[in-house]
PDB file of C-alpha atoms in Angstrom:
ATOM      1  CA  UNK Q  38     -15.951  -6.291 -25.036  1.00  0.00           C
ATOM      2  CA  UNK Q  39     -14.265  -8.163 -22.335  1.00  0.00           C
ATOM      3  CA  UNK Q  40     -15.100  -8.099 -18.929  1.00  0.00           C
ATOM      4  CA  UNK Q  41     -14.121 -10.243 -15.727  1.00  0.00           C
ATOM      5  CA  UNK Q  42     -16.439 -11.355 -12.850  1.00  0.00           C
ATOM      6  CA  UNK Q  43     -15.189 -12.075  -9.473  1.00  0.00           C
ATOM      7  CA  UNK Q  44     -16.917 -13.636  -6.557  1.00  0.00           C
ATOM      8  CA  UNK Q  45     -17.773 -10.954  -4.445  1.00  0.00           C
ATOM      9  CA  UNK Q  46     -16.219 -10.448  -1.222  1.00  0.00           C
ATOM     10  CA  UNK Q  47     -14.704 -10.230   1.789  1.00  0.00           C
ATOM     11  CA  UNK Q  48     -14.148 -13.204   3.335  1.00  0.00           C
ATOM     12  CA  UNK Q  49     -13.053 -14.991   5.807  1.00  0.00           C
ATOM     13  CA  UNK Q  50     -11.504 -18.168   6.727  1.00  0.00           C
ATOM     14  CA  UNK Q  51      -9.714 -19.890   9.558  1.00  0.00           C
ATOM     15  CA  UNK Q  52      -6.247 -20.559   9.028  1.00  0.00           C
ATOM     16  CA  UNK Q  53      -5.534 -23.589   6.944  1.00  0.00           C
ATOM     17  CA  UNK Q  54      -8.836 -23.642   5.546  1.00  0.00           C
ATOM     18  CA  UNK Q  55      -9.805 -24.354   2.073  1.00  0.00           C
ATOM     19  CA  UNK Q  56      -9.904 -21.565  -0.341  1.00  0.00           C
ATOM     20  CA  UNK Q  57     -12.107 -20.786  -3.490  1.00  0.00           C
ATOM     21  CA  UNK Q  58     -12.715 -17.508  -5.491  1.00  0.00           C
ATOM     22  CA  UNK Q  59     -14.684 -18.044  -8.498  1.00  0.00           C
ATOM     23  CA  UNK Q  60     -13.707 -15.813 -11.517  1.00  0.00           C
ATOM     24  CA  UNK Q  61     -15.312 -15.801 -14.707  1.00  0.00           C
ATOM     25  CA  UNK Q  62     -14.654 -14.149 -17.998  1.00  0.00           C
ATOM     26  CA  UNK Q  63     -15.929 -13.116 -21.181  1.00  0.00           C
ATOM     27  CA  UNK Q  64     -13.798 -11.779 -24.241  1.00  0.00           C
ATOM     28  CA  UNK Q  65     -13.861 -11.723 -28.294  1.00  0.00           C
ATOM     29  CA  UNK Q  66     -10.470 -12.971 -28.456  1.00  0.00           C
ATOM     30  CA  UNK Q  67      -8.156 -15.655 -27.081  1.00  0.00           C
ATOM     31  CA  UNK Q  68      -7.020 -14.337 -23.343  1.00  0.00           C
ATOM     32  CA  UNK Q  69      -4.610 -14.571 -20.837  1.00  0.00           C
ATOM     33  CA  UNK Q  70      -5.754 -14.742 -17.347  1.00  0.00           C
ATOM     34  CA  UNK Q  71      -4.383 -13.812 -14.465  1.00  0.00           C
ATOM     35  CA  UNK Q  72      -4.677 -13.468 -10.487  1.00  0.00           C
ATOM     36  CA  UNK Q  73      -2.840 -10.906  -8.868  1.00  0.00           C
ATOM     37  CA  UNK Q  74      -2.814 -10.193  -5.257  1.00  0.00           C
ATOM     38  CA  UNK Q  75      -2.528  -6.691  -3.491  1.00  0.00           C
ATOM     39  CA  UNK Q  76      -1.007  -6.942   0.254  1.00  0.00           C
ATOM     40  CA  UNK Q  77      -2.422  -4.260   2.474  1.00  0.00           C
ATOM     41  CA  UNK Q  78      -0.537  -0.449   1.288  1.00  0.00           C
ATOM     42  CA  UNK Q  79       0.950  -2.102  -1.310  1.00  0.00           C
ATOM     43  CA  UNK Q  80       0.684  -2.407  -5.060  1.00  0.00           C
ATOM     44  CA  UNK Q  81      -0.310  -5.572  -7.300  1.00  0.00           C
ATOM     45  CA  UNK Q  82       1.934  -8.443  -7.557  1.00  0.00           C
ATOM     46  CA  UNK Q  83       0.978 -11.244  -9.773  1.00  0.00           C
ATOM     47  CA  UNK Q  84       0.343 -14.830  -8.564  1.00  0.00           C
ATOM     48  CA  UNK Q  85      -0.429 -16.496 -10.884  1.00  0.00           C
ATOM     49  CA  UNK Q  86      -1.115 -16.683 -14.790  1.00  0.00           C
ATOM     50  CA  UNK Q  87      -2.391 -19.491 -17.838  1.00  0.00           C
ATOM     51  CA  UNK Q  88      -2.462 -18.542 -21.467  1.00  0.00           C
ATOM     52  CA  UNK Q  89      -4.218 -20.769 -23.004  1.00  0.00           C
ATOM     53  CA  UNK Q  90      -7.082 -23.404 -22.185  1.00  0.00           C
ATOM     54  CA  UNK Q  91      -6.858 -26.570 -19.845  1.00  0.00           C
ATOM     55  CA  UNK Q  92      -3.399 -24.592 -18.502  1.00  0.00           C
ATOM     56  CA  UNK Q  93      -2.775 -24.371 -14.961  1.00  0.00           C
ATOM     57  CA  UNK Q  94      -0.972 -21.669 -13.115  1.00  0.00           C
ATOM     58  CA  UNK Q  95       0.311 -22.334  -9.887  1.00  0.00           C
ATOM     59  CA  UNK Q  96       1.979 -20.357  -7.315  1.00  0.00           C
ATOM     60  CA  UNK Q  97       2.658 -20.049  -3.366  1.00  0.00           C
ATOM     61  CA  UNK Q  98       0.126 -22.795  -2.974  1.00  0.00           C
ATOM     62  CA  UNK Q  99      -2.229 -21.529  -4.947  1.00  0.00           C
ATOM     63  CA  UNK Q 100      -3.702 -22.494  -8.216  1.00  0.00           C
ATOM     64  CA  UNK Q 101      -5.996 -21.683 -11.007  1.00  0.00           C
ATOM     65  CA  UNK Q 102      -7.063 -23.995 -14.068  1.00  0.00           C
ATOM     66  CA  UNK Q 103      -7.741 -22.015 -17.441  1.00  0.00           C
ATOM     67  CA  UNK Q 104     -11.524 -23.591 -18.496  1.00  0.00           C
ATOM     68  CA  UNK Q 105     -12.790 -22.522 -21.841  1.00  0.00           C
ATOM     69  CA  UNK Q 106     -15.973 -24.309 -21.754  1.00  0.00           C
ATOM     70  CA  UNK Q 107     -17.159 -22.732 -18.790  1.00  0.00           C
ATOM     71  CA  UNK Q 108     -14.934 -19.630 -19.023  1.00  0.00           C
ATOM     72  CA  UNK Q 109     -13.654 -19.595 -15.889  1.00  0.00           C
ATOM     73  CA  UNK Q 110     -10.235 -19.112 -13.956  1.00  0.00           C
ATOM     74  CA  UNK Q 111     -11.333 -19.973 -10.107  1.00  0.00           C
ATOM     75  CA  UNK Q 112      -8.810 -19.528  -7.673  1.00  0.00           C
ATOM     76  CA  UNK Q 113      -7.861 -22.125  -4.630  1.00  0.00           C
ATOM     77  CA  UNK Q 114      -5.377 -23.143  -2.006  1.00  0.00           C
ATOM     78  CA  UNK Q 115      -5.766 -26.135  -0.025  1.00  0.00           C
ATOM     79  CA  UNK Q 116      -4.159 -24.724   3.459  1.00  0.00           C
ATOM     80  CA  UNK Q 117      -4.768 -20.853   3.757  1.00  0.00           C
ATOM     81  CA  UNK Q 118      -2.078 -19.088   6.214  1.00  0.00           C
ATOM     82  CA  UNK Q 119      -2.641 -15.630   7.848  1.00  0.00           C
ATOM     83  CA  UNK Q 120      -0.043 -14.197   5.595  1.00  0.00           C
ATOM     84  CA  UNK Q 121      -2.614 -15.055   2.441  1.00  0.00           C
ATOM     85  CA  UNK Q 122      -4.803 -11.855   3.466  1.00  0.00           C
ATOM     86  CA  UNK Q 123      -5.003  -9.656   0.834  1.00  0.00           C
ATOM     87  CA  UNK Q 124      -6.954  -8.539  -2.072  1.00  0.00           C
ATOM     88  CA  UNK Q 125      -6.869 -10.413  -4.703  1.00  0.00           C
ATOM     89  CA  UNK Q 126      -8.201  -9.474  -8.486  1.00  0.00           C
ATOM     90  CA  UNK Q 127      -8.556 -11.637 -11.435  1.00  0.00           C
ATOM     91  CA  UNK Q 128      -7.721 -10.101 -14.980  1.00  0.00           C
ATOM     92  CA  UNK Q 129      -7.408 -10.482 -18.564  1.00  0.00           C
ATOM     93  CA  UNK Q 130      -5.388  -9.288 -21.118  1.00  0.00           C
ATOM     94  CA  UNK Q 131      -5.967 -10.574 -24.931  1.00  0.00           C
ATOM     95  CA  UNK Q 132      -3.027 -10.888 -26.585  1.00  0.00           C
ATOM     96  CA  UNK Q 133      -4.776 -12.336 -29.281  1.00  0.00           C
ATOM     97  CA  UNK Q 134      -2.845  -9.840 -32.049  1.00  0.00           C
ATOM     98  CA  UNK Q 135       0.897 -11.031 -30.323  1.00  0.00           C
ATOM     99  CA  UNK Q 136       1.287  -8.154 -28.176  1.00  0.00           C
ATOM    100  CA  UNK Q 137       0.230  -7.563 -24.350  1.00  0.00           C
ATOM    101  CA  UNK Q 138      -2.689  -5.213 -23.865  1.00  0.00           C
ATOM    102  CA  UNK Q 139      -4.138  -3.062 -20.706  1.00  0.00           C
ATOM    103  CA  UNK Q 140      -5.827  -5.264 -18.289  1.00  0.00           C
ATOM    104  CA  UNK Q 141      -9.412  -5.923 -17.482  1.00  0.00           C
ATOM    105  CA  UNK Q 142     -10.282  -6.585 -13.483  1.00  0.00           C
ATOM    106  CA  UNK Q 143     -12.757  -7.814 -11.292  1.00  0.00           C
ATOM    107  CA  UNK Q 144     -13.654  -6.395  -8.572  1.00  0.00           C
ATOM    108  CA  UNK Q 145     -11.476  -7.487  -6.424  1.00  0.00           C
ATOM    109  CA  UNK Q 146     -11.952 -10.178  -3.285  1.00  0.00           C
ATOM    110  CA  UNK Q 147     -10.670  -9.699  -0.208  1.00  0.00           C
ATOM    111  CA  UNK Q 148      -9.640 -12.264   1.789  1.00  0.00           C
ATOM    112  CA  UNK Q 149      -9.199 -12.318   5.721  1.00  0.00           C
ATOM    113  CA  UNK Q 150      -7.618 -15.309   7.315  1.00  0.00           C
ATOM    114  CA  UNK Q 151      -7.844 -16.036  11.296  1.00  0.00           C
ATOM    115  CA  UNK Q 152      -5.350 -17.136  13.497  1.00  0.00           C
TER     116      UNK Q 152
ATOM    117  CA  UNK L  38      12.852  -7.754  -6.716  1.00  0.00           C
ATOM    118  CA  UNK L  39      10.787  -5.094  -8.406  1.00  0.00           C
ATOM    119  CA  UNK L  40      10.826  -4.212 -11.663  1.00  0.00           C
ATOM    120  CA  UNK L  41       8.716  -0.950 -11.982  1.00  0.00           C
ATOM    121  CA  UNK L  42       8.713   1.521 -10.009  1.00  0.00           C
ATOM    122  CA  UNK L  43       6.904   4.490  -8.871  1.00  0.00           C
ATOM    123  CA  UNK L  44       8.061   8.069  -7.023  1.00  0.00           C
ATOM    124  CA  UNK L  45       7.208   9.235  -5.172  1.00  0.00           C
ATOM    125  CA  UNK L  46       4.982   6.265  -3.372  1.00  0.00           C
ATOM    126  CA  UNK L  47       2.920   9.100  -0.905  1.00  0.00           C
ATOM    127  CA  UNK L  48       2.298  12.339  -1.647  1.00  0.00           C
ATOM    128  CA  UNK L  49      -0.128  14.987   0.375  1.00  0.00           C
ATOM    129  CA  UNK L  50      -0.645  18.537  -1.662  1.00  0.00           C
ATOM    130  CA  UNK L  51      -2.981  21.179  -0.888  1.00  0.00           C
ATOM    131  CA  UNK L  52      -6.203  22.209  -3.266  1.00  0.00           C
ATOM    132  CA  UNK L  53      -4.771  23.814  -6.568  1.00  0.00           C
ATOM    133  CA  UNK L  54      -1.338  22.418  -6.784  1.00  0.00           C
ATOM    134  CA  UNK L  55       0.274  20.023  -9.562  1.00  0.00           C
ATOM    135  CA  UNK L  56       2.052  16.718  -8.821  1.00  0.00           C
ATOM    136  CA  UNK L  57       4.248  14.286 -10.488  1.00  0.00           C
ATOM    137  CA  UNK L  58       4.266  10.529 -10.765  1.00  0.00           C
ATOM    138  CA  UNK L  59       7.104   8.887 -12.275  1.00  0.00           C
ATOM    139  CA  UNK L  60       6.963   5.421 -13.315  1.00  0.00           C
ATOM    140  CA  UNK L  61       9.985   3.601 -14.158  1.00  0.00           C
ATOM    141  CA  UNK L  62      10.756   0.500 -15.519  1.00  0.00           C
ATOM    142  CA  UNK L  63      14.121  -1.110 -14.372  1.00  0.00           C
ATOM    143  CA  UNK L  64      15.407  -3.312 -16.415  1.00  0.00           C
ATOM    144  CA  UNK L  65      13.051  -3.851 -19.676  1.00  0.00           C
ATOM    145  CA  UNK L  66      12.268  -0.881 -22.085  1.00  0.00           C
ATOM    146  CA  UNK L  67       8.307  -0.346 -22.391  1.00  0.00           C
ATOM    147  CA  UNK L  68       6.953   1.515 -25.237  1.00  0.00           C
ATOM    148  CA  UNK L  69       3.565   1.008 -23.590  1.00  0.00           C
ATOM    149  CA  UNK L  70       2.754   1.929 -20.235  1.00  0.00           C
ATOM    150  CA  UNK L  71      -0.696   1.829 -18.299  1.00  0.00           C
ATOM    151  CA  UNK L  72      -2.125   4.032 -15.657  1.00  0.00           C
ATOM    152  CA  UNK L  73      -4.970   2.966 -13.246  1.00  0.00           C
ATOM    153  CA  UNK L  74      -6.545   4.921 -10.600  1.00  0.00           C
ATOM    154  CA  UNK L  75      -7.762   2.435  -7.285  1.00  0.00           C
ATOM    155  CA  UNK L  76     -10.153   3.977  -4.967  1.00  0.00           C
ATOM    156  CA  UNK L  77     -10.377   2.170  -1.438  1.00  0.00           C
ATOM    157  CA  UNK L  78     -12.292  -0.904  -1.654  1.00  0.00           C
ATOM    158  CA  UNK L  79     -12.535  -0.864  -5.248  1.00  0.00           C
ATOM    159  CA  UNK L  80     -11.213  -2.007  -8.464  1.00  0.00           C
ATOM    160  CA  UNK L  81      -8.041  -0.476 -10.559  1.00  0.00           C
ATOM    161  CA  UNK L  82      -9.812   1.693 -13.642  1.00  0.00           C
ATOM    162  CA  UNK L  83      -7.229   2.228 -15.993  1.00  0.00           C
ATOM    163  CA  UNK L  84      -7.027   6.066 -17.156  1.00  0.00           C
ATOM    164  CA  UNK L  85      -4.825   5.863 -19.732  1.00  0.00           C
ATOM    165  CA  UNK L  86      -2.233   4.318 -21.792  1.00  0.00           C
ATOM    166  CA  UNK L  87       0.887   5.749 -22.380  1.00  0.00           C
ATOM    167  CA  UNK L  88       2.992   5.659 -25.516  1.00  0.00           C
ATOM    168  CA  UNK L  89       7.019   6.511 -26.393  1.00  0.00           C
ATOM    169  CA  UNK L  90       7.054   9.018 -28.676  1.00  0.00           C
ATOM    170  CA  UNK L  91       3.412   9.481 -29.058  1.00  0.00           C
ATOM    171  CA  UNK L  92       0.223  10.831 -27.773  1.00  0.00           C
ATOM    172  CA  UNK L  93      -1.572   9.132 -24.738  1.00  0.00           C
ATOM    173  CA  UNK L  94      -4.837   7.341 -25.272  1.00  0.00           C
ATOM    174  CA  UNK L  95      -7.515   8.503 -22.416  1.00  0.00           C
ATOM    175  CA  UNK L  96     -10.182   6.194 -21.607  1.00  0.00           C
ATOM    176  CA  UNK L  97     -13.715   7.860 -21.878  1.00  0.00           C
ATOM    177  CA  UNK L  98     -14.268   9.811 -18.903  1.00  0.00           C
ATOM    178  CA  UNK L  99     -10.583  10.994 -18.242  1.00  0.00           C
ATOM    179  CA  UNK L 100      -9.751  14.744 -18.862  1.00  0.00           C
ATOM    180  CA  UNK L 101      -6.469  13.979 -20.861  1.00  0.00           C
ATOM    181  CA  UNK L 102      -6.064  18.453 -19.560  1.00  0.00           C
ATOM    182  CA  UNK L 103      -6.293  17.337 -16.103  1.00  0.00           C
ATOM    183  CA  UNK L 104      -3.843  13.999 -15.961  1.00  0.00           C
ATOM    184  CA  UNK L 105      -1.105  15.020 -18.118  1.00  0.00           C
ATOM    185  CA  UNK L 106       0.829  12.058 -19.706  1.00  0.00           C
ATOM    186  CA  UNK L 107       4.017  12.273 -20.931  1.00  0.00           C
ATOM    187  CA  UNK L 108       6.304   8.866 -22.216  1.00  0.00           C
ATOM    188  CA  UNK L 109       9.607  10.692 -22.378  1.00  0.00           C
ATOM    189  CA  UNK L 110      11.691   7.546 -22.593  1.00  0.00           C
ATOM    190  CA  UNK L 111      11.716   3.719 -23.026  1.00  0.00           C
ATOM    191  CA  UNK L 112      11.776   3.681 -19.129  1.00  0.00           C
ATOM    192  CA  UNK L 113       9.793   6.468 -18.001  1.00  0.00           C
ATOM    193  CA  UNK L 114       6.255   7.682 -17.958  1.00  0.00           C
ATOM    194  CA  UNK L 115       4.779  10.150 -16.040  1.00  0.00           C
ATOM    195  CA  UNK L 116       1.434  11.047 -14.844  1.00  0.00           C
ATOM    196  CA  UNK L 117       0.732  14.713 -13.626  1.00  0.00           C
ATOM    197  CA  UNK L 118      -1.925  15.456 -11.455  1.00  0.00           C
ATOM    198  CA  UNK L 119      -2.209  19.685 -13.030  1.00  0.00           C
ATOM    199  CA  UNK L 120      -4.832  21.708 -10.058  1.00  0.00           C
ATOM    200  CA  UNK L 121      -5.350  18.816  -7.953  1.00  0.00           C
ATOM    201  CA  UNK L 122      -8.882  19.009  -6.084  1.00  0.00           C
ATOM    202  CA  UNK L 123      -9.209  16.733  -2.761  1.00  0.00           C
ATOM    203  CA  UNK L 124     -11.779  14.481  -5.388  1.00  0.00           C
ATOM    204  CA  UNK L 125      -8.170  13.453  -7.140  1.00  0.00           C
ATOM    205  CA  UNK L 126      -7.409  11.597  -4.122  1.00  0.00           C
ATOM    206  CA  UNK L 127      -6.569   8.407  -4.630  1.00  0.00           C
ATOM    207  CA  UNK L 128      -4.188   5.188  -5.353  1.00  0.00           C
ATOM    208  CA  UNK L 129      -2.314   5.367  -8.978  1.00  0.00           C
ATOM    209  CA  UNK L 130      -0.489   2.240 -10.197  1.00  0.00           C
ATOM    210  CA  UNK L 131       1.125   2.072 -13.077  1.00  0.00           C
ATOM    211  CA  UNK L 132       2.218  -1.093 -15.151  1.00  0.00           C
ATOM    212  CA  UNK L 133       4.521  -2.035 -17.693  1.00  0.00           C
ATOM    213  CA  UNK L 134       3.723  -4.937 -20.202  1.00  0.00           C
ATOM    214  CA  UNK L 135       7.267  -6.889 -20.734  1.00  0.00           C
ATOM    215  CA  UNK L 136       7.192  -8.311 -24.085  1.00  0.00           C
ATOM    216  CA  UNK L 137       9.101 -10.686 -23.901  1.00  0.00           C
ATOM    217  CA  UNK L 138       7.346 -12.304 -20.985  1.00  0.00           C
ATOM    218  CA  UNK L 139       3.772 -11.590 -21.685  1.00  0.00           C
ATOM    219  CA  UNK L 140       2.891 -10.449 -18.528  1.00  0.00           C
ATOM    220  CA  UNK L 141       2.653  -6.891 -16.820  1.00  0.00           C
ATOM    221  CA  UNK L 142       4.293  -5.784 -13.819  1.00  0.00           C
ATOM    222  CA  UNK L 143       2.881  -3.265 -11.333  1.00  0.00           C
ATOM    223  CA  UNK L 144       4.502  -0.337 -10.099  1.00  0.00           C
ATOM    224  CA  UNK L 145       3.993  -0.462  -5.900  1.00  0.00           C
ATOM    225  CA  UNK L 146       1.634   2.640  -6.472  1.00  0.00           C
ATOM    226  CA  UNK L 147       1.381   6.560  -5.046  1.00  0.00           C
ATOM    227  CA  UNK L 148      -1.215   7.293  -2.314  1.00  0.00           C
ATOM    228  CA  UNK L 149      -2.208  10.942  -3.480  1.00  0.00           C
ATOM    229  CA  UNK L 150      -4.223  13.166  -0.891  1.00  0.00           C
ATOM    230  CA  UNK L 151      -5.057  16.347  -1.850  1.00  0.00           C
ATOM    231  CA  UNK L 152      -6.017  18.580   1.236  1.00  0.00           C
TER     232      UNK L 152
END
Protein backbone atom coordinates (compact mmCIF):
# COMPACT_ATOMS: atom_id res chain seq x y z
CA UNK A 1 0.00 0.00 0.00
CA UNK A 2 1.14 3.51 0.09
CA UNK A 3 2.29 5.25 2.91
CA UNK A 4 4.15 8.71 3.55
CA UNK A 5 6.95 9.43 6.10
CA UNK A 6 7.56 12.78 7.48
CA UNK A 7 10.40 14.05 9.54
CA UNK A 8 9.18 14.14 12.84
CA UNK A 9 8.60 17.25 14.60
CA UNK A 10 8.22 20.26 16.08
CA UNK A 11 10.63 22.53 15.33
CA UNK A 12 11.99 25.47 15.59
CA UNK A 13 13.87 28.04 13.82
CA UNK A 14 14.86 31.67 14.02
CA UNK A 15 13.35 33.84 11.62
CA UNK A 16 14.94 33.76 8.23
CA UNK A 17 16.52 30.60 8.82
CA UNK A 18 16.88 27.78 6.49
CA UNK A 19 14.18 25.27 6.32
CA UNK A 20 14.11 21.42 5.59
CA UNK A 21 11.39 18.71 6.21
CA UNK A 22 12.27 15.48 4.78
CA UNK A 23 9.29 13.45 3.37
CA UNK A 24 9.49 10.19 1.92
CA UNK A 25 7.09 7.91 0.17
CA UNK A 26 6.29 4.59 -0.90
CA UNK A 27 3.37 3.56 -3.37
CA UNK A 28 2.49 0.73 -6.14
CA UNK A 29 1.57 3.26 -8.56
CA UNK A 30 2.73 6.53 -10.13
CA UNK A 31 1.84 9.46 -7.38
CA UNK A 32 1.22 12.86 -6.92
CA UNK A 33 2.75 14.52 -4.01
CA UNK A 34 1.86 17.14 -2.17
CA UNK A 35 2.60 19.56 0.93
CA UNK A 36 -0.13 21.17 2.51
CA UNK A 37 0.06 23.45 5.40
CA UNK A 38 -2.53 23.85 8.33
CA UNK A 39 -2.38 27.50 10.08
CA UNK A 40 -3.26 27.29 13.73
CA UNK A 41 -7.62 26.67 13.98
CA UNK A 42 -7.68 26.37 10.58
CA UNK A 43 -8.10 23.72 7.92
CA UNK A 44 -5.48 22.42 5.18
CA UNK A 45 -4.49 24.58 2.40
CA UNK A 46 -2.18 23.22 -0.15
CA UNK A 47 1.31 24.64 -0.88
CA UNK A 48 2.58 23.02 -3.00
CA UNK A 49 2.27 19.94 -5.49
CA UNK A 50 4.58 17.81 -8.48
CA UNK A 51 3.08 15.01 -10.48
CA UNK A 52 5.51 13.42 -11.87
CA UNK A 53 9.40 12.80 -11.29
CA UNK A 54 12.31 15.45 -11.43
CA UNK A 55 9.09 18.13 -11.13
CA UNK A 56 9.32 20.90 -8.84
CA UNK A 57 6.55 22.60 -7.01
CA UNK A 58 7.06 25.86 -5.72
CA UNK A 59 5.10 28.17 -3.70
CA UNK A 60 5.32 31.23 -1.11
CA UNK A 61 9.02 30.58 -1.04
CA UNK A 62 8.89 27.29 -0.61
CA UNK A 63 9.78 24.34 -2.69
CA UNK A 64 9.81 20.66 -3.10
CA UNK A 65 11.60 18.52 -5.94
CA UNK A 66 9.67 15.19 -6.93
CA UNK A 67 12.81 12.38 -6.65
CA UNK A 68 11.94 8.94 -7.82
CA UNK A 69 15.17 7.36 -7.15
CA UNK A 70 15.20 8.14 -3.67
CA UNK A 71 11.42 8.59 -3.29
CA UNK A 72 11.36 11.58 -1.70
CA UNK A 73 9.48 15.06 -1.76
CA UNK A 74 11.61 17.19 1.02
CA UNK A 75 10.37 20.43 1.73
CA UNK A 76 12.57 23.88 2.03
CA UNK A 77 12.57 27.63 2.13
CA UNK A 78 15.61 29.58 2.13
CA UNK A 79 14.33 32.63 4.53
CA UNK A 80 11.63 31.32 7.06
CA UNK A 81 9.24 34.30 8.40
CA UNK A 82 7.13 34.05 11.63
CA UNK A 83 4.05 33.86 9.54
CA UNK A 84 5.50 30.22 8.14
CA UNK A 85 4.37 28.53 11.59
CA UNK A 86 2.15 25.97 11.00
CA UNK A 87 1.72 22.36 10.51
CA UNK A 88 2.61 21.16 7.64
CA UNK A 89 1.79 17.41 6.14
CA UNK A 90 3.09 15.78 3.11
CA UNK A 91 0.63 13.49 1.03
CA UNK A 92 -0.01 11.36 -1.82
CA UNK A 93 -2.64 10.64 -3.96
CA UNK A 94 -2.10 8.02 -7.02
CA UNK A 95 -3.85 8.96 -9.77
CA UNK A 96 -2.29 6.36 -11.57
CA UNK A 97 -5.96 5.06 -13.13
CA UNK A 98 -6.72 9.09 -14.37
CA UNK A 99 -8.78 10.00 -11.55
CA UNK A 100 -7.85 11.73 -8.05
CA UNK A 101 -8.00 9.42 -5.06
CA UNK A 102 -8.24 9.99 -1.02
CA UNK A 103 -5.02 11.13 0.34
CA UNK A 104 -2.32 9.45 2.30
CA UNK A 105 -0.44 11.78 5.17
CA UNK A 106 2.39 11.96 7.26
CA UNK A 107 2.34 12.80 10.34
CA UNK A 108 2.46 16.05 10.21
CA UNK A 109 5.56 18.64 11.23
CA UNK A 110 5.12 21.46 13.01
CA UNK A 111 7.03 24.25 12.56
CA UNK A 112 7.68 27.24 15.06
CA UNK A 113 9.54 30.25 13.84
CA UNK A 114 11.10 33.02 16.35
CA UNK A 115 11.07 36.51 16.10
CA UNK B 1 -10.94 32.31 -1.95
CA UNK B 2 -12.29 29.01 -0.73
CA UNK B 3 -13.72 26.56 -2.57
CA UNK B 4 -15.23 23.99 -0.05
CA UNK B 5 -16.78 24.63 2.62
CA UNK B 6 -17.91 23.34 5.85
CA UNK B 7 -21.03 24.36 8.46
CA UNK B 8 -21.09 24.71 10.78
CA UNK B 9 -17.08 25.29 11.56
CA UNK B 10 -17.68 24.77 15.78
CA UNK B 11 -20.09 22.92 17.26
CA UNK B 12 -20.43 21.91 21.24
CA UNK B 13 -23.43 19.17 21.93
CA UNK B 14 -24.08 17.37 24.99
CA UNK B 15 -23.62 13.28 25.44
CA UNK B 16 -26.41 11.54 23.27
CA UNK B 17 -27.25 14.10 20.72
CA UNK B 18 -26.83 13.97 16.74
CA UNK B 19 -25.01 16.62 14.66
CA UNK B 20 -24.64 17.65 11.15
CA UNK B 21 -21.69 18.55 8.98
CA UNK B 22 -22.28 19.90 5.68
CA UNK B 23 -19.65 20.08 3.21
CA UNK B 24 -20.05 22.06 0.19
CA UNK B 25 -18.29 22.54 -2.76
CA UNK B 26 -18.62 26.05 -4.43
CA UNK B 27 -18.01 26.15 -7.64
CA UNK B 28 -16.97 22.49 -9.06
CA UNK B 29 -19.43 19.47 -8.81
CA UNK B 30 -17.72 16.44 -6.82
CA UNK B 31 -19.07 13.06 -7.17
CA UNK B 32 -16.42 12.05 -4.64
CA UNK B 33 -15.99 13.53 -1.42
CA UNK B 34 -13.57 12.55 1.56
CA UNK B 35 -13.97 12.76 5.26
CA UNK B 36 -11.01 12.79 7.76
CA UNK B 37 -11.14 12.98 11.40
CA UNK B 38 -7.75 15.13 13.01
CA UNK B 39 -7.16 14.66 16.60
CA UNK B 40 -4.83 17.43 18.23
CA UNK B 41 -1.34 16.87 17.40
CA UNK B 42 -2.01 14.25 15.02
CA UNK B 43 -2.52 13.27 11.53
CA UNK B 44 -5.96 13.54 9.33
CA UNK B 45 -7.38 9.63 9.17
CA UNK B 46 -9.75 9.61 6.55
CA UNK B 47 -13.19 7.86 7.66
CA UNK B 48 -14.81 7.64 4.68
CA UNK B 49 -15.46 8.42 1.17
CA UNK B 50 -18.47 9.72 -0.01
CA UNK B 51 -20.24 9.02 -3.27
CA UNK B 52 -23.36 10.89 -5.39
CA UNK B 53 -25.88 8.64 -5.69
CA UNK B 54 -24.30 5.80 -3.95
CA UNK B 55 -23.33 4.14 -0.79
CA UNK B 56 -20.32 5.49 1.31
CA UNK B 57 -17.18 3.44 1.59
CA UNK B 58 -16.00 3.25 5.49
CA UNK B 59 -12.49 2.66 6.14
CA UNK B 60 -11.92 -0.38 8.54
CA UNK B 61 -12.54 0.72 11.92
CA UNK B 62 -15.40 3.32 11.21
CA UNK B 63 -19.00 2.38 12.34
CA UNK B 64 -20.65 3.45 8.95
CA UNK B 65 -24.18 3.33 12.01
CA UNK B 66 -22.42 5.85 13.95
CA UNK B 67 -21.07 8.55 11.11
CA UNK B 68 -23.88 8.64 8.80
CA UNK B 69 -22.92 9.70 5.20
CA UNK B 70 -25.14 10.95 2.91
CA UNK B 71 -23.95 12.59 -0.89
CA UNK B 72 -27.29 14.18 -1.65
CA UNK B 73 -25.98 16.33 -4.46
CA UNK B 74 -23.01 17.15 -6.78
CA UNK B 75 -22.18 19.86 -4.11
CA UNK B 76 -23.07 18.49 -0.89
CA UNK B 77 -22.06 15.80 1.49
CA UNK B 78 -22.81 15.41 4.84
CA UNK B 79 -21.41 13.71 7.78
CA UNK B 80 -23.69 13.02 10.89
CA UNK B 81 -22.34 12.50 14.09
CA UNK B 82 -25.92 10.03 15.34
CA UNK B 83 -25.44 9.71 19.76
CA UNK B 84 -22.38 11.63 19.96
CA UNK B 85 -20.16 10.47 23.09
CA UNK B 86 -17.44 13.16 24.38
CA UNK B 87 -14.77 10.28 22.61
CA UNK B 88 -16.33 11.81 19.09
CA UNK B 89 -14.62 14.91 19.86
CA UNK B 90 -12.64 16.04 17.42
CA UNK B 91 -11.54 18.07 14.07
CA UNK B 92 -13.50 16.81 10.72
CA UNK B 93 -12.27 18.10 7.34
CA UNK B 94 -13.66 17.27 4.45
CA UNK B 95 -12.17 17.49 0.81
CA UNK B 96 -13.24 17.58 -2.58
CA UNK B 97 -11.01 16.16 -5.47
CA UNK B 98 -11.53 18.74 -8.59
CA UNK B 99 -11.07 16.81 -11.64
CA UNK B 100 -10.19 18.90 -13.68
CA UNK B 101 -7.29 20.17 -11.64
CA UNK B 102 -6.02 17.08 -10.02
CA UNK B 103 -5.77 18.31 -6.78
CA UNK B 104 -8.12 18.30 -3.61
CA UNK B 105 -9.28 21.14 -1.73
CA UNK B 106 -9.98 21.16 2.02
CA UNK B 107 -12.96 22.26 3.63
CA UNK B 108 -11.68 24.82 6.75
CA UNK B 109 -12.98 21.95 9.12
CA UNK B 110 -15.67 21.64 12.30
CA UNK B 111 -14.23 21.54 15.85
CA UNK B 112 -16.85 19.04 17.44
CA UNK B 113 -16.96 18.81 21.39
CA UNK B 114 -19.25 16.69 22.79
CA UNK B 115 -19.85 17.51 26.59
Amino acid sequence: GNSVTQMEGPVTLSEEAFLTINCTYTATGYPSLFWYVQYPGEGLQLLLKATKADDKGSNKGFEATYRKETTSFHLEKGSVQVSDSAVYFCALTDISSGSARQLTFGSGTQLTVLP
Amino acid sequence: GAVVSQHPSRVICKSGTSVKIECRSLDFQATTMFWYRQFPKQSLMLMATSNEGSKATYEQGVEKDKFLINHASLTLSTLTVTSAHPEDSSFYICSAPRQTKGTQYFGPGTRLLVL
